[in-house]
Short mmCIF file of C-alpha atoms in Angstrom, two decimals:
data_model
loop_
_atom_site.label_atom_id
_atom_site.label_comp_id
_atom_site.label_asym_id
_atom_site.label_seq_id
_atom_site.Cartn_x
_atom_site.Cartn_y
_atom_site.Cartn_z
CA MET F 58 3.93 -30.06 -44.32
CA ASN F 59 7.07 -27.76 -44.63
CA LEU F 60 8.30 -29.77 -47.45
CA GLU F 61 11.19 -29.08 -49.91
CA ILE F 62 12.13 -30.98 -52.82
CA THR F 63 15.18 -29.86 -54.41
CA LYS F 64 17.80 -30.94 -56.83
CA ALA F 65 20.81 -32.59 -55.34
CA VAL F 66 24.24 -30.73 -55.63
CA GLY F 67 27.34 -32.97 -56.45
CA LEU F 68 27.55 -36.80 -57.40
CA PRO F 69 26.01 -39.63 -55.55
CA PRO F 70 28.36 -42.08 -53.90
CA SER F 71 28.09 -44.56 -56.60
CA GLN F 72 29.82 -42.01 -58.95
CA LEU F 73 32.54 -41.01 -56.48
CA PRO F 74 36.15 -42.55 -57.17
CA MET F 75 36.05 -43.91 -53.46
CA GLU F 76 33.39 -45.33 -51.40
CA MET F 77 33.68 -46.32 -47.73
CA VAL F 78 30.78 -48.48 -46.00
CA GLU F 79 30.90 -50.57 -42.72
CA ARG F 80 28.43 -52.82 -40.83
CA LYS F 81 28.80 -54.50 -37.50
CA GLY F 82 27.15 -57.63 -37.20
CA LYS F 83 24.78 -58.87 -34.56
CA GLY F 84 27.25 -60.44 -32.29
CA HIS F 85 29.22 -57.19 -32.21
CA PRO F 86 29.08 -55.50 -28.74
CA ASP F 87 27.74 -52.32 -29.94
CA SER F 88 24.98 -54.23 -31.79
CA ILE F 89 24.29 -56.14 -28.78
CA CYS F 90 23.62 -53.06 -26.85
CA ASP F 91 21.36 -51.86 -29.58
CA LYS F 92 19.36 -54.80 -29.64
CA ALA F 93 19.19 -55.13 -25.77
CA SER F 94 17.50 -51.81 -25.47
CA GLU F 95 15.15 -52.30 -28.47
CA GLU F 96 13.99 -55.71 -27.23
CA LEU F 97 13.32 -54.03 -23.56
CA SER F 98 11.75 -51.46 -25.08
CA ILE F 99 9.16 -53.97 -27.16
CA ALA F 100 8.61 -56.11 -23.80
CA LEU F 101 7.70 -53.05 -22.07
CA SER F 102 5.24 -51.73 -25.07
CA GLN F 103 3.91 -55.12 -24.88
CA TYR F 104 3.11 -55.43 -21.38
CA TYR F 105 1.53 -51.72 -21.20
CA LEU F 106 -0.43 -52.67 -24.23
CA GLU F 107 -1.87 -55.76 -22.35
CA ASN F 108 -2.37 -54.13 -19.17
CA PHE F 109 -3.33 -50.57 -19.68
CA GLY F 110 -4.41 -50.08 -23.10
CA ARG F 111 -2.04 -48.43 -24.89
CA VAL F 112 1.93 -48.01 -24.91
CA LEU F 113 3.22 -45.64 -21.88
CA HIS F 114 6.09 -43.43 -21.62
CA HIS F 115 9.56 -44.82 -21.83
CA ASN F 116 12.91 -44.44 -23.27
CA VAL F 117 15.19 -47.17 -22.52
CA ASP F 118 17.75 -46.19 -25.15
CA LYS F 119 21.18 -46.26 -23.14
CA CYS F 120 23.01 -49.38 -22.64
CA VAL F 121 26.60 -50.33 -22.24
CA LEU F 122 28.33 -53.66 -22.38
CA VAL F 123 31.49 -54.46 -20.64
CA GLY F 124 33.44 -56.99 -22.06
CA GLY F 125 34.49 -59.95 -19.92
CA GLN F 126 37.75 -62.08 -19.70
CA SER F 127 38.30 -65.37 -21.66
CA ASN F 128 40.61 -68.38 -22.40
CA ALA F 129 39.83 -69.04 -26.03
CA ARG F 130 42.03 -71.86 -27.40
CA LEU F 131 42.12 -74.11 -30.18
CA GLY F 132 39.55 -77.14 -29.40
CA GLY F 133 37.86 -74.73 -26.59
CA GLY F 134 38.39 -72.53 -23.77
CA GLU F 135 36.52 -71.28 -20.95
CA ILE F 136 34.87 -67.62 -19.81
CA LEU F 137 37.13 -66.33 -16.74
CA GLU F 138 34.78 -63.26 -15.93
CA PRO F 139 31.42 -62.84 -17.35
CA ILE F 140 30.14 -60.05 -19.81
CA TYR F 141 28.64 -57.42 -18.04
CA ILE F 142 25.19 -55.43 -19.63
CA LEU F 143 23.59 -52.28 -18.11
CA LEU F 144 20.60 -50.98 -19.17
CA VAL F 145 19.61 -47.51 -18.28
CA GLY F 146 16.72 -45.23 -19.15
CA ARG F 147 13.45 -44.13 -18.06
CA ALA F 148 10.10 -46.10 -17.92
CA THR F 149 6.29 -45.86 -16.51
CA ALA F 150 7.02 -48.03 -13.25
CA GLN F 151 3.57 -47.74 -11.92
CA VAL F 152 0.05 -46.54 -12.87
CA GLY F 153 -1.72 -44.27 -10.32
CA ASN F 154 -1.11 -45.16 -6.39
CA ASP F 155 -2.03 -48.97 -7.02
CA VAL F 156 0.69 -50.92 -5.92
CA THR F 157 -0.81 -53.80 -8.07
CA LYS F 158 -0.10 -51.81 -11.22
CA LYS F 159 3.47 -52.11 -10.91
CA VAL F 160 5.35 -52.89 -13.57
CA PRO F 161 8.04 -55.50 -13.47
CA ILE F 162 10.47 -53.69 -15.33
CA GLY F 163 13.50 -55.79 -13.66
CA LYS F 164 11.75 -59.09 -15.32
CA PHE F 165 12.00 -57.72 -18.62
CA ALA F 166 15.39 -56.09 -18.35
CA VAL F 167 17.13 -59.35 -17.05
CA GLY F 168 14.86 -62.38 -17.98
CA HIS F 169 13.75 -61.26 -21.57
CA THR F 170 17.51 -60.07 -22.29
CA LYS F 171 18.89 -63.43 -21.33
CA ASP F 172 16.11 -65.06 -23.57
CA TRP F 173 16.72 -63.57 -26.81
CA MET F 174 20.74 -64.11 -25.98
CA SER F 175 20.42 -67.71 -25.62
CA ARG F 176 18.61 -67.79 -29.08
CA ASP F 177 21.06 -65.25 -30.64
CA PHE F 178 24.45 -66.98 -29.29
CA PRO F 179 23.89 -70.73 -28.96
CA HIS F 180 27.71 -71.20 -27.59
CA LEU F 181 26.90 -68.18 -24.67
CA ASN F 182 25.67 -69.84 -21.38
CA VAL F 183 23.54 -66.98 -20.29
CA THR F 184 23.56 -68.46 -16.75
CA SER F 185 27.27 -68.04 -16.01
CA ASP F 186 28.83 -66.08 -19.01
CA ILE F 187 26.82 -62.80 -18.67
CA ILE F 188 25.42 -60.37 -16.13
CA VAL F 189 22.42 -58.29 -16.91
CA ASP F 190 22.01 -55.02 -14.87
CA TYR F 191 19.54 -52.65 -15.10
CA LYS F 192 18.94 -48.74 -13.60
CA ILE F 193 15.67 -47.48 -14.91
CA LYS F 194 13.38 -45.00 -13.21
CA PRO F 195 10.41 -43.04 -13.94
CA GLY F 196 10.61 -40.34 -16.56
CA SER F 197 10.60 -36.58 -15.77
CA VAL F 198 7.23 -34.82 -15.19
CA ASP F 199 7.17 -32.47 -18.12
CA LEU F 200 8.15 -35.28 -20.69
CA VAL F 201 5.65 -37.77 -19.01
CA GLY F 202 2.92 -34.97 -19.30
CA ASN F 203 3.86 -34.40 -23.06
CA PHE F 204 3.57 -37.89 -24.06
CA ASP F 205 -0.03 -38.17 -22.22
CA GLU F 206 -1.17 -34.82 -23.71
CA ALA F 207 -2.21 -35.99 -27.17
CA PRO F 208 -2.91 -39.83 -27.29
CA GLU F 209 -4.64 -39.91 -30.82
CA ILE F 210 -1.93 -37.85 -32.69
CA PRO F 211 0.98 -37.57 -30.42
CA ARG F 212 3.47 -34.85 -29.67
CA ALA F 213 7.08 -35.18 -30.63
CA ASN F 214 9.17 -36.25 -27.54
CA ASP F 215 12.09 -34.40 -28.61
CA THR F 216 13.43 -32.10 -31.12
CA SER F 217 15.58 -34.01 -33.27
CA PHE F 218 16.41 -35.46 -37.05
CA GLY F 219 15.49 -38.41 -39.01
CA VAL F 220 17.38 -39.17 -42.21
CA SER F 221 17.79 -41.65 -44.70
CA PHE F 222 18.51 -42.40 -48.52
CA ALA F 223 17.77 -44.67 -51.40
CA PRO F 224 18.67 -46.96 -53.04
CA PHE F 225 22.05 -48.91 -51.92
CA THR F 226 24.91 -48.59 -54.00
CA GLU F 227 26.52 -52.09 -54.94
CA THR F 228 29.12 -51.37 -52.46
CA GLU F 229 26.47 -50.74 -49.72
CA ASN F 230 24.57 -53.63 -50.83
CA LEU F 231 27.65 -56.01 -50.75
CA VAL F 232 28.63 -55.30 -47.13
CA TYR F 233 25.17 -55.38 -45.94
CA GLN F 234 24.44 -58.66 -47.47
CA THR F 235 28.17 -59.92 -46.59
CA GLU F 236 27.28 -59.95 -43.00
CA LYS F 237 23.38 -60.90 -43.19
CA THR F 238 24.72 -64.07 -45.25
CA LEU F 239 27.68 -65.18 -42.81
CA ASN F 240 25.08 -64.64 -39.95
CA SER F 241 22.41 -66.90 -41.62
CA PRO F 242 21.06 -70.06 -40.34
CA GLU F 243 22.11 -71.59 -43.68
CA CYS F 244 25.49 -70.52 -43.20
CA LYS F 245 26.06 -71.53 -39.69
CA LYS F 246 24.93 -75.00 -40.63
CA LYS F 247 27.21 -75.11 -43.52
CA CYS F 248 30.35 -73.85 -41.49
CA PRO F 249 29.66 -73.93 -37.74
CA GLY F 250 32.89 -72.46 -37.01
CA ILE F 251 31.83 -69.08 -37.69
CA GLY F 252 30.58 -67.00 -34.85
CA GLU F 253 28.13 -64.06 -34.37
CA ASP F 254 30.22 -61.05 -34.52
CA ILE F 255 31.29 -60.31 -37.65
CA LYS F 256 32.30 -57.02 -38.90
CA VAL F 257 32.59 -55.73 -42.39
CA MET F 258 34.24 -52.66 -43.77
CA GLY F 259 34.15 -52.07 -47.69
CA VAL F 260 36.24 -49.72 -49.45
CA ARG F 261 35.53 -49.14 -53.29
CA ARG F 262 38.35 -47.25 -55.13
CA GLN F 263 36.89 -46.69 -58.84
CA ASN F 264 35.86 -50.23 -59.92
CA THR F 265 37.40 -52.40 -57.17
CA ILE F 266 35.71 -53.08 -53.82
CA ASN F 267 38.02 -54.47 -50.97
CA LEU F 268 36.10 -56.24 -48.11
CA THR F 269 38.00 -56.31 -44.77
CA VAL F 270 35.92 -58.72 -42.60
CA ALA F 271 36.65 -59.67 -39.00
CA ALA F 272 34.97 -62.98 -38.13
CA ALA F 273 34.95 -64.26 -34.68
CA ILE F 274 35.83 -68.26 -35.01
CA ILE F 275 34.26 -70.57 -32.53
CA ALA F 276 37.17 -72.19 -30.72
CA GLY F 277 35.03 -75.37 -29.91
CA GLU F 278 34.55 -76.07 -33.56
CA THR F 279 38.00 -75.52 -34.83
CA PRO F 280 40.30 -78.02 -33.28
CA ASP F 281 43.77 -77.21 -34.87
CA LYS F 282 45.25 -74.43 -36.94
CA ASP F 283 44.56 -76.11 -40.17
CA THR F 284 40.68 -75.80 -39.56
CA TYR F 285 41.05 -72.42 -38.50
CA ILE F 286 42.68 -71.72 -41.93
CA ASN F 287 40.01 -73.65 -43.77
CA VAL F 288 37.38 -71.52 -42.16
CA LYS F 289 38.88 -68.33 -43.18
CA GLU F 290 38.85 -69.80 -46.76
CA GLU F 291 35.51 -70.98 -46.53
CA ILE F 292 34.18 -67.40 -45.55
CA LYS F 293 36.26 -65.74 -48.42
CA ASP F 294 34.51 -68.28 -50.75
CA ILE F 295 30.82 -67.43 -49.60
CA ILE F 296 31.67 -63.74 -49.91
CA LEU F 297 33.04 -63.86 -53.59
CA ASP F 298 30.01 -66.15 -54.50
CA LEU F 299 27.59 -63.42 -53.10
CA ALA F 300 29.78 -60.83 -54.62
CA SER F 301 29.37 -62.38 -58.03
CA LYS F 302 25.48 -62.03 -57.80
CA ILE F 303 25.86 -58.44 -56.83
CA THR F 304 28.61 -56.84 -58.84
CA GLU F 305 30.45 -56.99 -61.72
CA MET F 306 33.11 -55.00 -60.19
CA ASP F 307 36.26 -56.67 -59.09
CA VAL F 308 36.16 -57.61 -55.34
CA ASN F 309 39.10 -58.68 -53.02
CA VAL F 310 38.16 -60.18 -49.70
CA HIS F 311 40.44 -60.23 -46.47
CA VAL F 312 39.38 -61.93 -43.59
CA ASN F 313 41.09 -61.66 -40.12
CA THR F 314 43.76 -59.66 -41.15
CA ALA F 315 45.40 -59.23 -37.44
CA ASP F 316 46.23 -62.79 -37.38
CA VAL F 317 49.50 -63.87 -36.97
CA LEU F 318 49.46 -67.62 -37.62
CA LYS F 319 53.26 -68.47 -36.99
CA ASN F 320 52.94 -67.13 -33.58
CA ASP F 321 49.52 -68.56 -33.11
CA LEU F 322 47.52 -65.50 -32.96
CA MET F 323 44.19 -66.00 -34.24
CA TYR F 324 40.74 -64.62 -33.74
CA LEU F 325 39.25 -67.45 -31.57
CA THR F 326 36.31 -66.95 -29.15
CA VAL F 327 34.43 -69.20 -27.07
CA THR F 328 31.14 -67.80 -27.37
CA GLY F 329 31.30 -66.21 -30.89
CA THR F 330 31.48 -62.60 -29.81
CA SER F 331 34.76 -60.35 -29.00
CA ALA F 332 32.28 -59.08 -25.88
CA GLU F 333 33.69 -62.16 -23.80
CA HIS F 334 37.21 -60.46 -24.06
CA GLY F 335 38.11 -57.86 -26.64
CA ASP F 336 35.79 -55.25 -26.89
CA ASP F 337 33.03 -53.22 -25.22
CA GLY F 338 29.90 -51.90 -26.48
CA GLN F 339 27.40 -49.09 -26.40
CA VAL F 340 24.12 -48.02 -27.81
CA GLY F 341 24.31 -45.90 -30.76
CA ARG F 342 27.96 -46.63 -31.54
CA GLY F 343 26.95 -49.11 -34.37
CA ASN F 344 24.97 -49.13 -37.40
CA ARG F 345 22.41 -46.41 -38.14
CA ALA F 346 18.78 -47.24 -38.91
CA ASN F 347 19.41 -48.52 -42.18
CA GLY F 348 21.94 -50.93 -40.84
CA LEU F 349 25.13 -49.35 -42.14
CA ILE F 350 27.54 -47.11 -41.35
CA THR F 351 27.80 -44.87 -44.10
CA PRO F 352 30.17 -41.55 -43.87
CA TYR F 353 29.43 -40.55 -47.48
CA ARG F 354 26.00 -40.49 -46.80
CA PRO F 355 23.69 -38.01 -44.63
CA MET F 356 23.41 -39.57 -41.31
CA THR F 357 22.26 -38.80 -37.76
CA LEU F 358 23.72 -39.43 -34.35
CA GLU F 359 20.52 -40.47 -32.90
CA ALA F 360 20.52 -43.84 -31.24
CA ALA F 361 16.85 -45.20 -32.52
CA ALA F 362 17.07 -48.40 -30.61
CA GLY F 363 15.18 -48.49 -27.31
CA LYS F 364 13.34 -45.25 -27.82
CA ASN F 365 9.67 -45.16 -27.42
CA PRO F 366 7.95 -46.20 -30.55
CA VAL F 367 5.12 -43.63 -30.46
CA THR F 368 6.62 -40.38 -30.03
CA HIS F 369 10.28 -40.32 -29.98
CA VAL F 370 11.08 -38.85 -33.49
CA GLY F 371 14.57 -39.91 -32.67
CA LYS F 372 13.44 -43.21 -33.55
CA THR F 373 10.23 -42.84 -35.51
CA TYR F 374 11.53 -39.92 -38.17
CA ASN F 375 14.51 -42.45 -39.07
CA THR F 376 12.14 -45.06 -40.35
CA ALA F 377 9.28 -42.48 -41.89
CA ALA F 378 12.68 -40.99 -43.87
CA ARG F 379 13.67 -44.33 -44.86
CA ARG F 380 9.92 -45.35 -45.93
CA ILE F 381 9.61 -42.14 -48.09
CA ALA F 382 12.98 -42.83 -49.81
CA ASP F 383 12.48 -46.46 -50.42
CA THR F 384 9.11 -45.75 -52.03
CA LEU F 385 10.29 -43.04 -54.02
CA VAL F 386 13.04 -44.65 -55.74
CA LYS F 387 10.46 -47.88 -56.37
CA GLU F 388 7.80 -45.68 -57.80
CA GLU F 389 9.90 -43.37 -60.09
CA PRO F 390 12.65 -45.36 -61.58
CA ARG F 391 14.47 -41.89 -62.65
CA VAL F 392 15.56 -41.04 -59.47
CA GLU F 393 19.12 -42.18 -59.24
CA ASN F 394 19.46 -41.36 -55.69
CA VAL F 395 17.38 -39.66 -52.94
CA SER F 396 18.27 -38.15 -49.56
CA VAL F 397 15.45 -37.69 -47.01
CA TYR F 398 15.74 -35.35 -44.04
CA ILE F 399 13.32 -34.67 -41.32
CA VAL F 400 13.36 -32.63 -38.10
CA SER F 401 10.72 -32.39 -35.40
CA GLN F 402 9.95 -29.66 -32.69
CA ILE F 403 9.30 -31.08 -29.27
CA GLY F 404 5.60 -30.83 -28.26
CA ALA F 405 4.46 -30.44 -32.07
CA PRO F 406 2.28 -33.47 -33.42
CA ILE F 407 4.55 -35.92 -34.76
CA THR F 408 2.62 -35.74 -38.33
CA GLU F 409 3.60 -31.90 -38.43
CA PRO F 410 7.41 -31.65 -38.78
CA GLN F 411 9.36 -28.44 -38.67
CA GLY F 412 10.71 -29.23 -42.27
CA ILE F 413 11.20 -32.02 -44.62
CA ASN F 414 13.74 -32.10 -47.35
CA LEU F 415 13.98 -34.55 -50.14
CA GLU F 416 17.29 -33.94 -52.30
CA ILE F 417 16.89 -35.81 -55.40
CA THR F 418 19.68 -36.79 -58.01
CA MET F 419 18.01 -37.55 -61.56
CA ASP F 420 18.71 -36.61 -65.05
CA GLY F 421 16.24 -33.81 -66.04
CA SER F 422 14.26 -31.55 -63.90
CA ILE F 423 12.80 -33.11 -60.72
CA ASP F 424 9.62 -30.72 -61.29
CA SER F 425 8.32 -34.00 -63.06
CA ILE F 426 8.54 -36.15 -60.16
CA LYS F 427 7.55 -33.47 -57.33
CA SER F 428 3.80 -34.35 -57.24
CA THR F 429 4.79 -38.32 -56.45
CA ALA F 430 7.16 -37.37 -54.22
CA GLN F 431 4.95 -35.06 -52.19
CA ALA F 432 2.29 -37.76 -52.05
CA ILE F 433 4.63 -40.25 -50.82
CA ALA F 434 5.98 -37.82 -47.99
CA GLU F 435 2.35 -36.96 -47.11
CA GLU F 436 1.09 -40.31 -46.92
CA VAL F 437 4.08 -41.32 -44.68
CA MET F 438 3.59 -38.52 -42.42
CA GLU F 439 -0.11 -39.17 -42.05
CA ASP F 440 0.51 -42.76 -40.96
CA MET F 441 2.89 -41.68 -38.43
CA PRO F 442 0.42 -42.22 -35.66
CA ASN F 443 0.40 -45.84 -36.52
CA ILE F 444 4.01 -46.28 -36.88
CA TRP F 445 4.51 -47.77 -33.31
CA LYS F 446 2.78 -51.18 -34.67
CA GLY F 447 5.39 -51.86 -36.91
CA PHE F 448 8.08 -51.48 -34.18
CA MET F 449 6.15 -53.88 -32.21
CA LYS F 450 6.25 -56.51 -34.67
CA ARG F 451 10.09 -55.86 -35.49
CA GLU F 452 9.38 -54.59 -39.33
CA TYR F 453 11.83 -51.91 -39.09
CA GLU F 454 15.49 -52.12 -39.10
CA LEU F 455 17.03 -49.77 -36.43
CA PHE F 456 20.82 -51.05 -36.20
#
């Protein structure tokens, strides 16, 4: 299995004097692009399974969002120019020469995207506020052939890295849970003025964590400036309450720091996302496959969302690395931190990576946990031919 288990050099992030962590929420334009690509991959995979008995070759991991134009103001507003989303990639469009076996890619790219967006963004009118377009063509002969060559134990679609780590530090956990909490149904019911576009930056210096939160506020739920200020205070209170359950460190919360209230400059949106006016988006520019952006941790530039779930190791190896890391720290409490690196070779069985490296931080010798670590890695890699099933069920976090 080409496995190396080594002792990490240096301190884990939790023991460093400073730590920086970011999470882009589900309403951020980059996250919208990630989800659009992944949801299209799932829709195509389900269609392939139902009609042809297996997932066929596709990679729809390119997507760009061009922000629209809006006029948001206290009490309401309107969309002046719609958001534009372009889905790009490769996908099997027809099986054989039978035109009756043509895959309705456009239906999934446009219809399915608008379906999930209408659920995720209740203030967005998918009929008028957004345009969804697509440019998806068949894959190259060599890559399609590589995909079809060994259906039982698939061959790697690319030479690529997968990386992950465990456990989260308190700063990482707080940043992650802050966005999840503010975008939860319970929070939206309690405070309907909070939109879906929430970005959280956490900076820990020694034993103090500063959270800077950019939260899109729904203009239609905010009739006046006092209400806007109250929503910001409520966001702060929610986060501080959450922080008290995660860490004993001092936590400072700053919400929408670009506001200039005396000049009526506020982060107001009609739809709950800055995509309506202030920002553009692209697949792979947001959260990594563990839901965070962590410059003090190993990361890969692979955009996992939208890649085919069977052979594309740029997707599957990131998930495999996280499974190894999470399982090891759960089964071996002596492990303070583990970083997992997996690299493939295009054309080789996905169960046979070029190399796996587990970098472990713990007191004492790592020899005492090597057998456990190896067994976990072997089990995860042996299960690789089945990993696609978890993506179909949305069991794995990708952004």
